Short mmCIF file of C-alpha atoms in Angstrom, two decimals:
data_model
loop_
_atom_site.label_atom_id
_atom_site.label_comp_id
_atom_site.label_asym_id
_atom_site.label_seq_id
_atom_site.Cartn_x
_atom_site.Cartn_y
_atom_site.Cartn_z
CA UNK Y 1 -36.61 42.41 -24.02
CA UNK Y 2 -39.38 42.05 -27.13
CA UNK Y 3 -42.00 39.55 -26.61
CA UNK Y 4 -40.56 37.08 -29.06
CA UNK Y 5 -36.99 37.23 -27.28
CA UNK Y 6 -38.57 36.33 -24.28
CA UNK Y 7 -40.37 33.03 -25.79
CA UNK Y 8 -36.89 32.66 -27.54
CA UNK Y 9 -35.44 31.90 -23.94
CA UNK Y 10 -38.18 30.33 -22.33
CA UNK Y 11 -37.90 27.83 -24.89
CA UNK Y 12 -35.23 26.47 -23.41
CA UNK Y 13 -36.98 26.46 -19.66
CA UNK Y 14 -37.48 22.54 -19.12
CA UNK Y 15 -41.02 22.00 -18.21
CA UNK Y 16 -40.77 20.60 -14.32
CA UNK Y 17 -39.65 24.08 -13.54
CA UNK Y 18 -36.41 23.46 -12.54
CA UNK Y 19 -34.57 26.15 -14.47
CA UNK Y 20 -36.91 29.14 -11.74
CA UNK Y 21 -33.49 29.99 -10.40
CA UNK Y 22 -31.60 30.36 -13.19
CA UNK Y 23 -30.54 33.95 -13.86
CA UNK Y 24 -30.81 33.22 -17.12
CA UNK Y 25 -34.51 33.20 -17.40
CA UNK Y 26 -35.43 35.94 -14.42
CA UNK Y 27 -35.98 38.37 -17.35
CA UNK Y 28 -38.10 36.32 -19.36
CA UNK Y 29 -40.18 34.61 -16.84
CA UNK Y 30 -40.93 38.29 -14.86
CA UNK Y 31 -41.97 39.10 -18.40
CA UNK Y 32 -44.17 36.17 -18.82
CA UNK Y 33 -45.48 37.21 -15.48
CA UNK Y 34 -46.72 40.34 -16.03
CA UNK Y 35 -48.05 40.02 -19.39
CA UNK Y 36 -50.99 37.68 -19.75
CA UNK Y 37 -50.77 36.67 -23.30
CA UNK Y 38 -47.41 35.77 -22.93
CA UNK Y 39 -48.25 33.44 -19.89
CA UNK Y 40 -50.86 31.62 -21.38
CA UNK Y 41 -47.92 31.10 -23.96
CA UNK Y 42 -46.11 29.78 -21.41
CA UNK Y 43 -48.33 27.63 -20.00
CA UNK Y 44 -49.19 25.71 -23.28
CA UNK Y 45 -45.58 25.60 -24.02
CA UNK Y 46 -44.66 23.82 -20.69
CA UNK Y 47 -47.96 21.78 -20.96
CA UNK Y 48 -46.65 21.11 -24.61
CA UNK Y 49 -43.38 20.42 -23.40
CA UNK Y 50 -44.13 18.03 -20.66
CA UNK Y 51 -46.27 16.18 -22.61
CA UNK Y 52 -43.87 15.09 -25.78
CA UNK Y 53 -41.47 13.98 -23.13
CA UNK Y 54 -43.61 12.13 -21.28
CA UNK Y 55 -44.33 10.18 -24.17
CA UNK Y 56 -40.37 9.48 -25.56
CA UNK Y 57 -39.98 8.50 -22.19
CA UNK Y 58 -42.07 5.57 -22.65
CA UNK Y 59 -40.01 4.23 -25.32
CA UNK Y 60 -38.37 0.91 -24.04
CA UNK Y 61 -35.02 -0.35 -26.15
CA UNK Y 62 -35.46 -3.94 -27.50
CA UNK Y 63 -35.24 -7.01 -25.09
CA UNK Y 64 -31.53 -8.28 -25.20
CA UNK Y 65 -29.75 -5.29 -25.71
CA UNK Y 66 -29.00 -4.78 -21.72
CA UNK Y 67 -27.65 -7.90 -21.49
CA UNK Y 68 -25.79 -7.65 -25.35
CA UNK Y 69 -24.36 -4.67 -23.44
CA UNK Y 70 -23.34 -6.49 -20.59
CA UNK Y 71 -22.13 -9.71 -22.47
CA UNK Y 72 -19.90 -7.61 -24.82
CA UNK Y 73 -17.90 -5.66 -22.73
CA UNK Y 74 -17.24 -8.76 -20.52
CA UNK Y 75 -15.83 -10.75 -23.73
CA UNK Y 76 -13.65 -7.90 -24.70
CA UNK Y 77 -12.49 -6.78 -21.32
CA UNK Y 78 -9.95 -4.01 -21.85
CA UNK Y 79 -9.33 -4.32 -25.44
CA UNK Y 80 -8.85 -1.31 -27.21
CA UNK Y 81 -9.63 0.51 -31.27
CA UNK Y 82 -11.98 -1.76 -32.49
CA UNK Y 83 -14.51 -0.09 -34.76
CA UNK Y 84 -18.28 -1.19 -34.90
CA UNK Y 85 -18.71 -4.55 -35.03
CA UNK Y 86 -16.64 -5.11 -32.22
CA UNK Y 87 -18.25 -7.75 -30.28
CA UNK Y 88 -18.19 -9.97 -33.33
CA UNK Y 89 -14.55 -8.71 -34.88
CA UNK Y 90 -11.67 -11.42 -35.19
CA UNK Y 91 -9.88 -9.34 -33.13
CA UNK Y 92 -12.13 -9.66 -29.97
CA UNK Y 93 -12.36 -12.32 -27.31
CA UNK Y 94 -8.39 -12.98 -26.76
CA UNK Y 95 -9.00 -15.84 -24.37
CA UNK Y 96 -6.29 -13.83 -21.61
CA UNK Y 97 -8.98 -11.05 -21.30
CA UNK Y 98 -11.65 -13.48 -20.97
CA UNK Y 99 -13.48 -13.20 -17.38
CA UNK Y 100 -14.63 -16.73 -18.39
CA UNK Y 101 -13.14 -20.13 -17.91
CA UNK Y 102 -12.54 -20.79 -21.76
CA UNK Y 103 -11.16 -24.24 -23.05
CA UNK Y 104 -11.13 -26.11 -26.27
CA UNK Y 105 -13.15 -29.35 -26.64
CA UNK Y 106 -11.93 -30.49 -30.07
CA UNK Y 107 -9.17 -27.98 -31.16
CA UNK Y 108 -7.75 -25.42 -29.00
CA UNK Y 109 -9.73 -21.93 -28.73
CA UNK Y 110 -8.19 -19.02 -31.33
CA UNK Y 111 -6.98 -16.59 -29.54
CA UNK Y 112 -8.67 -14.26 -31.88
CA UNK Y 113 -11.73 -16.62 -32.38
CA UNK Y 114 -14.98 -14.57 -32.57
CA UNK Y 115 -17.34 -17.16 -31.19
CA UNK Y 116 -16.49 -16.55 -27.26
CA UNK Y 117 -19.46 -13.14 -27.29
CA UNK Y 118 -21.91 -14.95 -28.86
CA UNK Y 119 -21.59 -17.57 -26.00
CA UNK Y 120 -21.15 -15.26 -23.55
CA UNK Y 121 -24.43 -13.56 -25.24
CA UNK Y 122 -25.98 -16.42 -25.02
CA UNK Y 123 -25.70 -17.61 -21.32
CA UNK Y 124 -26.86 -14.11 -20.93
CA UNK Y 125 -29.67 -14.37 -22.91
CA UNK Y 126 -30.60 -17.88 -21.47
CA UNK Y 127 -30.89 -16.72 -18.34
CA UNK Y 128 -32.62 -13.31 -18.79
CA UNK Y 129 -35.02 -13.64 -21.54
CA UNK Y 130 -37.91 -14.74 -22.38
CA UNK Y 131 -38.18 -16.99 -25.25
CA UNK Y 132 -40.85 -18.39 -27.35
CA UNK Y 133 -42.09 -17.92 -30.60
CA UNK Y 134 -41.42 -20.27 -33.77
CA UNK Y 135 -42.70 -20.39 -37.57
CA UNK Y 136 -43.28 -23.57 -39.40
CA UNK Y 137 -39.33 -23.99 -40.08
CA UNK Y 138 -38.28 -22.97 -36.64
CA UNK Y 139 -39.71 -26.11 -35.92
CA UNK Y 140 -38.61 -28.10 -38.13
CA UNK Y 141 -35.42 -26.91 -37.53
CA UNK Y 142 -35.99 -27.44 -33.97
CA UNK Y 143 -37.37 -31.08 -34.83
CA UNK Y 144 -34.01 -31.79 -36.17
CA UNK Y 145 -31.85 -30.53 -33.38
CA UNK Y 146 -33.95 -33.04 -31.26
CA UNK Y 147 -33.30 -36.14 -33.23
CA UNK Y 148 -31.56 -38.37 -30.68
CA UNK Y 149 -27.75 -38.83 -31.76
CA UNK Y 150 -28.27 -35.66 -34.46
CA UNK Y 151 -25.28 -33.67 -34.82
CA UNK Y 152 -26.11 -29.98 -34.41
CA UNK Y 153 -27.29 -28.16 -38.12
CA UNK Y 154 -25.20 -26.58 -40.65
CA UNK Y 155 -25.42 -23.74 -43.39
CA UNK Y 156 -27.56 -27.00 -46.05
CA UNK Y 157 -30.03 -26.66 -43.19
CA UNK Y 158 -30.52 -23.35 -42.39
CA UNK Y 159 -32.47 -20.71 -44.05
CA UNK Y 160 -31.90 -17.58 -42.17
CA UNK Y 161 -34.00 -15.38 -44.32
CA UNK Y 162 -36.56 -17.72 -43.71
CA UNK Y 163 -36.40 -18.46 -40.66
CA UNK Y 164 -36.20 -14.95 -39.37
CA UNK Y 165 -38.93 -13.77 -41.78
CA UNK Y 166 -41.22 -16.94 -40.42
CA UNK Y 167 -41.50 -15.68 -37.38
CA UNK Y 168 -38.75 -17.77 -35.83
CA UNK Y 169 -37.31 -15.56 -32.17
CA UNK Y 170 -34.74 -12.79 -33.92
CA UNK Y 171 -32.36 -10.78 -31.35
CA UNK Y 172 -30.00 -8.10 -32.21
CA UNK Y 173 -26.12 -8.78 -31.02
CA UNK Y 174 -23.83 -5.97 -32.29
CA UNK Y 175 -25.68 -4.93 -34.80
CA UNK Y 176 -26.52 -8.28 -36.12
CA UNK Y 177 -29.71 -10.20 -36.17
CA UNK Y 178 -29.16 -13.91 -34.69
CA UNK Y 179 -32.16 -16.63 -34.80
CA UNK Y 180 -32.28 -18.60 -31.56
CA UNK Y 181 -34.60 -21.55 -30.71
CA UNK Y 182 -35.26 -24.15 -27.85
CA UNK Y 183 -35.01 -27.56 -28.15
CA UNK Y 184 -34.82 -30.55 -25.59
CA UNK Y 185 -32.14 -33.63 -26.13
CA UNK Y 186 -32.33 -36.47 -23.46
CA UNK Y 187 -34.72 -34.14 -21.24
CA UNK Y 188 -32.24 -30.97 -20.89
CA UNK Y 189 -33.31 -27.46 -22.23
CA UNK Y 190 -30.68 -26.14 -24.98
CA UNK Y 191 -30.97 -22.93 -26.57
CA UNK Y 192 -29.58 -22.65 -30.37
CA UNK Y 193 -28.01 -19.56 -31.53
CA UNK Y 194 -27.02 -18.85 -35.32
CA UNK Y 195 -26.23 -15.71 -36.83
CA UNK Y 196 -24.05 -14.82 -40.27
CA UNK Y 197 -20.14 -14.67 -40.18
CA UNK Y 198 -19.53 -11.24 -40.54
CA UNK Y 199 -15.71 -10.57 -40.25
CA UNK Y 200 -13.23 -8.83 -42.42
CA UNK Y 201 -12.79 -10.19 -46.12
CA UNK Y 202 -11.08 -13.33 -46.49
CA UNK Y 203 -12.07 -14.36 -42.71
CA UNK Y 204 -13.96 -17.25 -43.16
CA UNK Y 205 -12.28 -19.74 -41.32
CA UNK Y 206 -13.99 -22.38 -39.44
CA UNK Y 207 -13.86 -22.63 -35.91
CA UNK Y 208 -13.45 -25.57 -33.29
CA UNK Y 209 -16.22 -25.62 -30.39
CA UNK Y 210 -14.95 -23.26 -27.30
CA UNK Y 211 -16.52 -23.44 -24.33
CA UNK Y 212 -17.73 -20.60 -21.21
CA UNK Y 213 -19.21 -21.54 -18.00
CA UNK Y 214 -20.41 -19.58 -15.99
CA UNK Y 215 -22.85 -19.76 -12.72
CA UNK Y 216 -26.11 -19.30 -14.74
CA UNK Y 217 -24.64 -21.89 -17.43
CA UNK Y 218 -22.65 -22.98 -19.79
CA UNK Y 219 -21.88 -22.53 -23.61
CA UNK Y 220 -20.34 -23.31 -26.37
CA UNK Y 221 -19.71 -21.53 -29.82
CA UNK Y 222 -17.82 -22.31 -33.16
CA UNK Y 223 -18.46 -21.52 -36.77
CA UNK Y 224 -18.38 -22.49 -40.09
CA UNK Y 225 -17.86 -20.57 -43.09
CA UNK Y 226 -21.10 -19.61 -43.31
CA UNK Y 227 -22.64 -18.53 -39.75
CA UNK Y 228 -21.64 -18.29 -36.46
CA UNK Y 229 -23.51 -20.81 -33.90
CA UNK Y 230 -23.39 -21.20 -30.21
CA UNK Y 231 -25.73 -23.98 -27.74
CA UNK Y 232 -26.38 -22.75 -24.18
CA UNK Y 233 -28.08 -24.81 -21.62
CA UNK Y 234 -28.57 -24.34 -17.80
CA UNK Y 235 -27.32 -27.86 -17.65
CA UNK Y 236 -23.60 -27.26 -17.63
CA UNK Y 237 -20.69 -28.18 -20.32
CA UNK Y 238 -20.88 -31.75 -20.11
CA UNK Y 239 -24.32 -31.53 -21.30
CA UNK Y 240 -23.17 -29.52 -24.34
CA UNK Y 241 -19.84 -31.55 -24.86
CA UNK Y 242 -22.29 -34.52 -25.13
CA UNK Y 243 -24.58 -33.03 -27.69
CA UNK Y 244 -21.94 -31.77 -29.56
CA UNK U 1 -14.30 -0.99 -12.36
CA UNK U 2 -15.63 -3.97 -10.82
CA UNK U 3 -18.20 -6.16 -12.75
CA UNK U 4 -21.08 -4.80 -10.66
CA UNK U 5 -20.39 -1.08 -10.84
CA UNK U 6 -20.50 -1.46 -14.44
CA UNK U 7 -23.69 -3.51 -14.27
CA UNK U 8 -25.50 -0.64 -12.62
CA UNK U 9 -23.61 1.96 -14.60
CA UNK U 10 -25.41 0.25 -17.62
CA UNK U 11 -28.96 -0.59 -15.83
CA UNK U 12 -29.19 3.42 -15.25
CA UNK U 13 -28.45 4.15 -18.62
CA UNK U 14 -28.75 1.86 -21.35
CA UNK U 15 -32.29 2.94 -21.76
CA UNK U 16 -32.16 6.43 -21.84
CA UNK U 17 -29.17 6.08 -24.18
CA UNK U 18 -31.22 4.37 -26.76
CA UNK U 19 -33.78 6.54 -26.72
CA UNK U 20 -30.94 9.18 -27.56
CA UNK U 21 -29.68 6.96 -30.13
CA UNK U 22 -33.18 5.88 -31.82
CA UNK U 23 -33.70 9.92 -31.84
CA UNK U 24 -30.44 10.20 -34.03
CA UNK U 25 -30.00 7.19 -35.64
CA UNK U 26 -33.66 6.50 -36.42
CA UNK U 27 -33.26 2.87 -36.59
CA UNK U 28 -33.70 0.15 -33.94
CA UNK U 29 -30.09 -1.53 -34.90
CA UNK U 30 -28.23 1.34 -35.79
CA UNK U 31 -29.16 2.85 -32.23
CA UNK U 32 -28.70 -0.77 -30.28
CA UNK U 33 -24.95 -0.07 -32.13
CA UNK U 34 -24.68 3.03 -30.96
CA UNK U 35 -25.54 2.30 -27.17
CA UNK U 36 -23.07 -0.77 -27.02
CA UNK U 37 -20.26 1.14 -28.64
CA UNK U 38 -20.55 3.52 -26.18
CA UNK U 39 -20.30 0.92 -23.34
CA UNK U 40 -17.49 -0.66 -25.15
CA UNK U 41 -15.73 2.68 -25.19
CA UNK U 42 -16.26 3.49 -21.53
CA UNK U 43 -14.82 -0.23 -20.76
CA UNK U 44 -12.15 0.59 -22.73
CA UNK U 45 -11.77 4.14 -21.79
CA UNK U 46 -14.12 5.90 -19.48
CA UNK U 47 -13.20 3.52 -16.59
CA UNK U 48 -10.06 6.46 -16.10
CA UNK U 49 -13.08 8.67 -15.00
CA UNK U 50 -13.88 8.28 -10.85
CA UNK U 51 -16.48 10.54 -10.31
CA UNK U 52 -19.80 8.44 -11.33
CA UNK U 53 -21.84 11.83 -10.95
CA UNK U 54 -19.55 12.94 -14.53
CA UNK U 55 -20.84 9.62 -16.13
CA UNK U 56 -24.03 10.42 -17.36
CA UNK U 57 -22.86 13.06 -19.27
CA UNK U 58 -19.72 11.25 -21.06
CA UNK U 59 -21.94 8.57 -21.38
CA UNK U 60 -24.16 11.09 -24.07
CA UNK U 61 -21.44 13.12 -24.91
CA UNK U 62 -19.40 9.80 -26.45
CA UNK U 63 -22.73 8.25 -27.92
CA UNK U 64 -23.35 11.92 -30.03
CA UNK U 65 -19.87 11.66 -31.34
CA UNK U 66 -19.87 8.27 -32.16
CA UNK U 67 -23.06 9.44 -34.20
CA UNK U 68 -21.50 12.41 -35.95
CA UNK U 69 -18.12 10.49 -36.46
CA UNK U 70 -20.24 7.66 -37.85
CA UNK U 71 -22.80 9.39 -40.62
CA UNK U 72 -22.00 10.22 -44.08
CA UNK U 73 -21.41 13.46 -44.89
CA UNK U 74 -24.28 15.01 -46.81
CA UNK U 75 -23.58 17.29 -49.43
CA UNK U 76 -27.04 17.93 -49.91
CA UNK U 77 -27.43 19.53 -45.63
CA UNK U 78 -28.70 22.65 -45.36
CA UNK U 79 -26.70 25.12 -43.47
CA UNK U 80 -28.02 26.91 -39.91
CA UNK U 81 -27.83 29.54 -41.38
CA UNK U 82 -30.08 29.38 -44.20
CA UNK U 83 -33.07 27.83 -42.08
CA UNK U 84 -35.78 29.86 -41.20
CA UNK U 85 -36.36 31.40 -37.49
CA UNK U 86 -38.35 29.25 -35.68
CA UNK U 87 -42.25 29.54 -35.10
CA UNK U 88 -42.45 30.44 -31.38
CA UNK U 89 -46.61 30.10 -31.50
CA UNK U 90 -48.07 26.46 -29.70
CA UNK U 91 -51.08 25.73 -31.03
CA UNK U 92 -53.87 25.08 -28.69
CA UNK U 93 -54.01 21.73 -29.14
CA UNK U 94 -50.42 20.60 -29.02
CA UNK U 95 -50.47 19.01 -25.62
CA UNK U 96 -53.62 17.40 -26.25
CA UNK U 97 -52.68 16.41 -30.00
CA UNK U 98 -49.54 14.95 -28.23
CA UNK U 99 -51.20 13.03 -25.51
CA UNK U 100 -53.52 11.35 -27.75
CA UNK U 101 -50.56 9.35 -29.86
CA UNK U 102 -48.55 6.94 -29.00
CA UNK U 103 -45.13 6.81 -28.12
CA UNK U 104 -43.62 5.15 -31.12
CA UNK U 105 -45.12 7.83 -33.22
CA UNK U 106 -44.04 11.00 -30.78
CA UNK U 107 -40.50 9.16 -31.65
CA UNK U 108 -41.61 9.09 -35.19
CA UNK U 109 -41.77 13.06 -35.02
CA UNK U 110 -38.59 13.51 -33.12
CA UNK U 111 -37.05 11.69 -35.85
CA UNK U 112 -38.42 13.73 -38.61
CA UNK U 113 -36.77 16.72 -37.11
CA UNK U 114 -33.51 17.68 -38.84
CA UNK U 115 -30.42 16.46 -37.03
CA UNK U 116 -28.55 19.30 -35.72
CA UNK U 117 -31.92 20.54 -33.49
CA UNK U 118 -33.07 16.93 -33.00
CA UNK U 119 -29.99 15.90 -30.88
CA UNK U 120 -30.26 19.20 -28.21
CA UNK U 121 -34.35 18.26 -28.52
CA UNK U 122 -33.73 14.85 -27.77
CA UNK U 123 -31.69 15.97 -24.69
CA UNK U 124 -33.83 18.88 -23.12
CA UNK U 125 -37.15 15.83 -23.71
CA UNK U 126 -35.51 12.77 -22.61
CA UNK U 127 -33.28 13.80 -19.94
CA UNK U 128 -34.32 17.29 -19.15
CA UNK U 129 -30.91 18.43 -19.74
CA UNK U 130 -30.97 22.44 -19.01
CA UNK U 131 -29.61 24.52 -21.71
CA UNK U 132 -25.99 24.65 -20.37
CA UNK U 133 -25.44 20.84 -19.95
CA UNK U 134 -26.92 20.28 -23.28
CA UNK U 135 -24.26 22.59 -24.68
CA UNK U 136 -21.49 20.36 -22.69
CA UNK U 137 -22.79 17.18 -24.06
CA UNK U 138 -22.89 18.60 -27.48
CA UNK U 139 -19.45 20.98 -27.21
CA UNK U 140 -21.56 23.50 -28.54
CA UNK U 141 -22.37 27.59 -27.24
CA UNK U 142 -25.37 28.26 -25.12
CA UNK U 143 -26.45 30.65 -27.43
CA UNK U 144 -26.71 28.05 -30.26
CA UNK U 145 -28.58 25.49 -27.95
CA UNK U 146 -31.06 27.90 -27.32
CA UNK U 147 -31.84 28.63 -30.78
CA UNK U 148 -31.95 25.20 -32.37
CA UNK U 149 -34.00 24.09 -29.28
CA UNK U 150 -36.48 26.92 -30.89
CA UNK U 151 -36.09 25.67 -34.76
CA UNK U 152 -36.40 22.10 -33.16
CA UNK U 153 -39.47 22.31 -31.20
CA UNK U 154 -41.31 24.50 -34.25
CA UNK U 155 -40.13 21.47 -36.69
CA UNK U 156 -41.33 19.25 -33.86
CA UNK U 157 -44.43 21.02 -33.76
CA UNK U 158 -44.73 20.90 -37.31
CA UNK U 159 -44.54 16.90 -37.88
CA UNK U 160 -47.58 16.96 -35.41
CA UNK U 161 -49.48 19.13 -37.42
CA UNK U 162 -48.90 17.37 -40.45
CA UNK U 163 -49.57 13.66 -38.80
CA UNK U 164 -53.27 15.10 -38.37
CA UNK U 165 -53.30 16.20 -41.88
CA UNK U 166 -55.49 14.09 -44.04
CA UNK U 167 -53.56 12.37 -46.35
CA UNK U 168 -50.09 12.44 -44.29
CA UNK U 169 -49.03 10.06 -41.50
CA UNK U 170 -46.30 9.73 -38.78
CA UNK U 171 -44.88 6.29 -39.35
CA UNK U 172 -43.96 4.67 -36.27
CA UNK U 173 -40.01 3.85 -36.11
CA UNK U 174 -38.25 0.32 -37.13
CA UNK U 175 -37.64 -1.62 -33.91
CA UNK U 176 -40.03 0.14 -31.85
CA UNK U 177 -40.93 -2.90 -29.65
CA UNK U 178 -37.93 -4.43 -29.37
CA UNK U 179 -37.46 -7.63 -30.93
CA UNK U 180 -38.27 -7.80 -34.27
CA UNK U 181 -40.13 -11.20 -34.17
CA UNK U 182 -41.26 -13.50 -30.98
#
């Protein structure tokens, strides 16, 4: 074995030494034993090596995806071939595979509607987040989802561009951005959701208000042709059906 | 699989996932994709497998092909074969030049590297795969894993160098912290 077949291999030797056994590396590390220059080698390259991954290590995935994760998969339960995209496809959230108590409030739920994840995302993120954050039309947006009696926004009052660009609070659901804010009504916490309809050409029906509850909350979600929307508050469905 | 197994199935490895995916997919959204397509899979699929121990590695092995299966071909890729050997040398400084960076841009570097050594990389870094469950996750031969960990690490080593240039700079990756606005 040459000197450079030996750093060959021993580039491959993970740095907390847990590859001394292997057979595969006896040759090479009684070579780098015996020969200094190729230990000090060695030693850089593990130092080297431990390093870098100490530092990738360190880098945390965005807040919301764990529970994006978590929300997802419960939505879609065993459903099967759906491409990327999925959580917000027509063809997810068939109310059967729900693990959620689903029911319509002013038309019955689709079976195909595509609104149940985003209220199952956001109970989730209601109740693990944090939240805060707003630009000058996050709160006027938020100013007008507090107007007593106001019926909640549509696509004439909402910017997204410039609300997400404003600083308003952006998550990341499938792939797509969605704008969230707080607002009170009455003196109960409600949590706005809005993100753009995104489903196959031609699919831009609206959608009736469906409802989740769960134990940390409650949501509903519908659409319109432009976005998606969905209110969560800790407060349960009555709370919603009233400010809806 | 009940609710709560796959809660901790994805607590244990949604993060190290991503960091797989950001390495490959060298955007914050494309990688959050990634990760939750490979949950989606396993709830759609990998609940068949029993022995948790196996997970881990399906869990990679599915997120790399989703990757691959994924990205546009490029016409323009250079072949393995027409790369040169890799530079086998550390400088001095590496470990030092490394610990004085941040994380974002160490990702940053990792990214630069071309994809077919940055995925094995990724793994021996990240997870401290060894050489042989690297080539599982990847389905590719030992002896190929070893030598695009080499090319990988010189590449690696080579971004480093040239984010101390004067002039050059590692930019830190989209989506680094998270949420893009608070």
């Amino acid at each position: 074995m040459t000197i450079d077949e030996a750093k060959f291999i021993l580039c491959a030797y993970r740095p907390s030494g847990r590859d001394a056994q292997l057979p595969a590396f006896g040759d090479a590390l009684r070579m780098a034993g015996a020969d200094p220059a190729l230990g000090a080698w060695f030693a850089r390259s593990r130092a080297y090596d431990a390093a870098v991954a100490g530092k990738l290590r360190r880098v945390e995935p965005p807040a919301g995806l764990r529970e994006a994760i978590l929300a997802g998969a419960r939505a879609s339960g065993q459903q099967r071939g759906l491409g990327r995209g999925w959580a917000w496809a027509s063809g997810v959230a068939a109310a059967a595979a729900l693990a959620f108590v689903v029911f319509s409030m002013k038309t019955p739920a689709r079976p195909d509607a595509g609104g149940a994840p985003l209220a199952a995302f956001a109970i989730s993120d209601m109740t693990y987040a944090r939240h805060g954050g707003r630009g000058e039309p996050a709160g006027a947006l938020v100013a007008a989802l507090e107007a007593k009696g106001a019926r909640m926004p549509g696509p004439g009052q909402i910017d997204f561009d410039r609300l997400r660009d404003t600083g308003c609070r952006t998550l990341s659901f499938a792939g797509r951005d969605v704008i969230e804010v707080c607002f009170s009504r009455d003196g109960t916490l409600f949590h706005f959701y809005v993100a753009r309809r995104d489903g196959p050409p031609g699919d831009s029906a609206e959608r009736g208000a469906s409802f989740i509850s769960e134990a940390e909350g409650a949501a509903a979600a519908w659409s319109d042709r432009s976005y998606d929307y969905a209110v969560a508050s800790k407060a349960g469905v009555d709370a919603i059906r009233r400010l809806l | 699989m009940t609710s709560e197994a796959f809660t901790q199935l994805v607590d244990a490895h949604y993060a190290p996932l991503y960091r797989f995916a950001m390495s490959l997919a060298r955007n914050g959204p494309d990688a959050g994709d990634l990760v939750q397509q490979t949950f989606f899979i396993w709830a759609t699929k990998g609940h068949g497998i029993r022995e948790l121990s196996k997970a881990k590695s399906w869990l990679f092995t599915t997120l790399y092909r989703e990757f691959l299966r994924g990205r546009r071909r490029d016409a323009r890729s250079t072949s393995l074969e027409d790369l040169p050997p890799g530079e086998n040398e550390p400088v001095a400084q590496d470990a030092d030049r490394v610990s004085r960076i941040d994380s974002a841009a160490v990702m940053s570097a990792l990214q630069s590297v071309e994809e077919p050594f940055r995925a094995p990389l990724t793994l021996f870094y990240l997870e401290e795969m060894s050489y042989q469950e690297i080539a599982d996750a990847l389905d590719v031969p030992i002896g190929t894993v070893m030598s695009r960990l080499s090319r990988g690490k010189a590449q690696l080593r080579a971004a480093f160098v040239s984010a101390d240039t004067p002039g050059a700079k590692v930019l830190p990756f989209p989506g680094a912290g998270g949420e893009r606005a608070s």
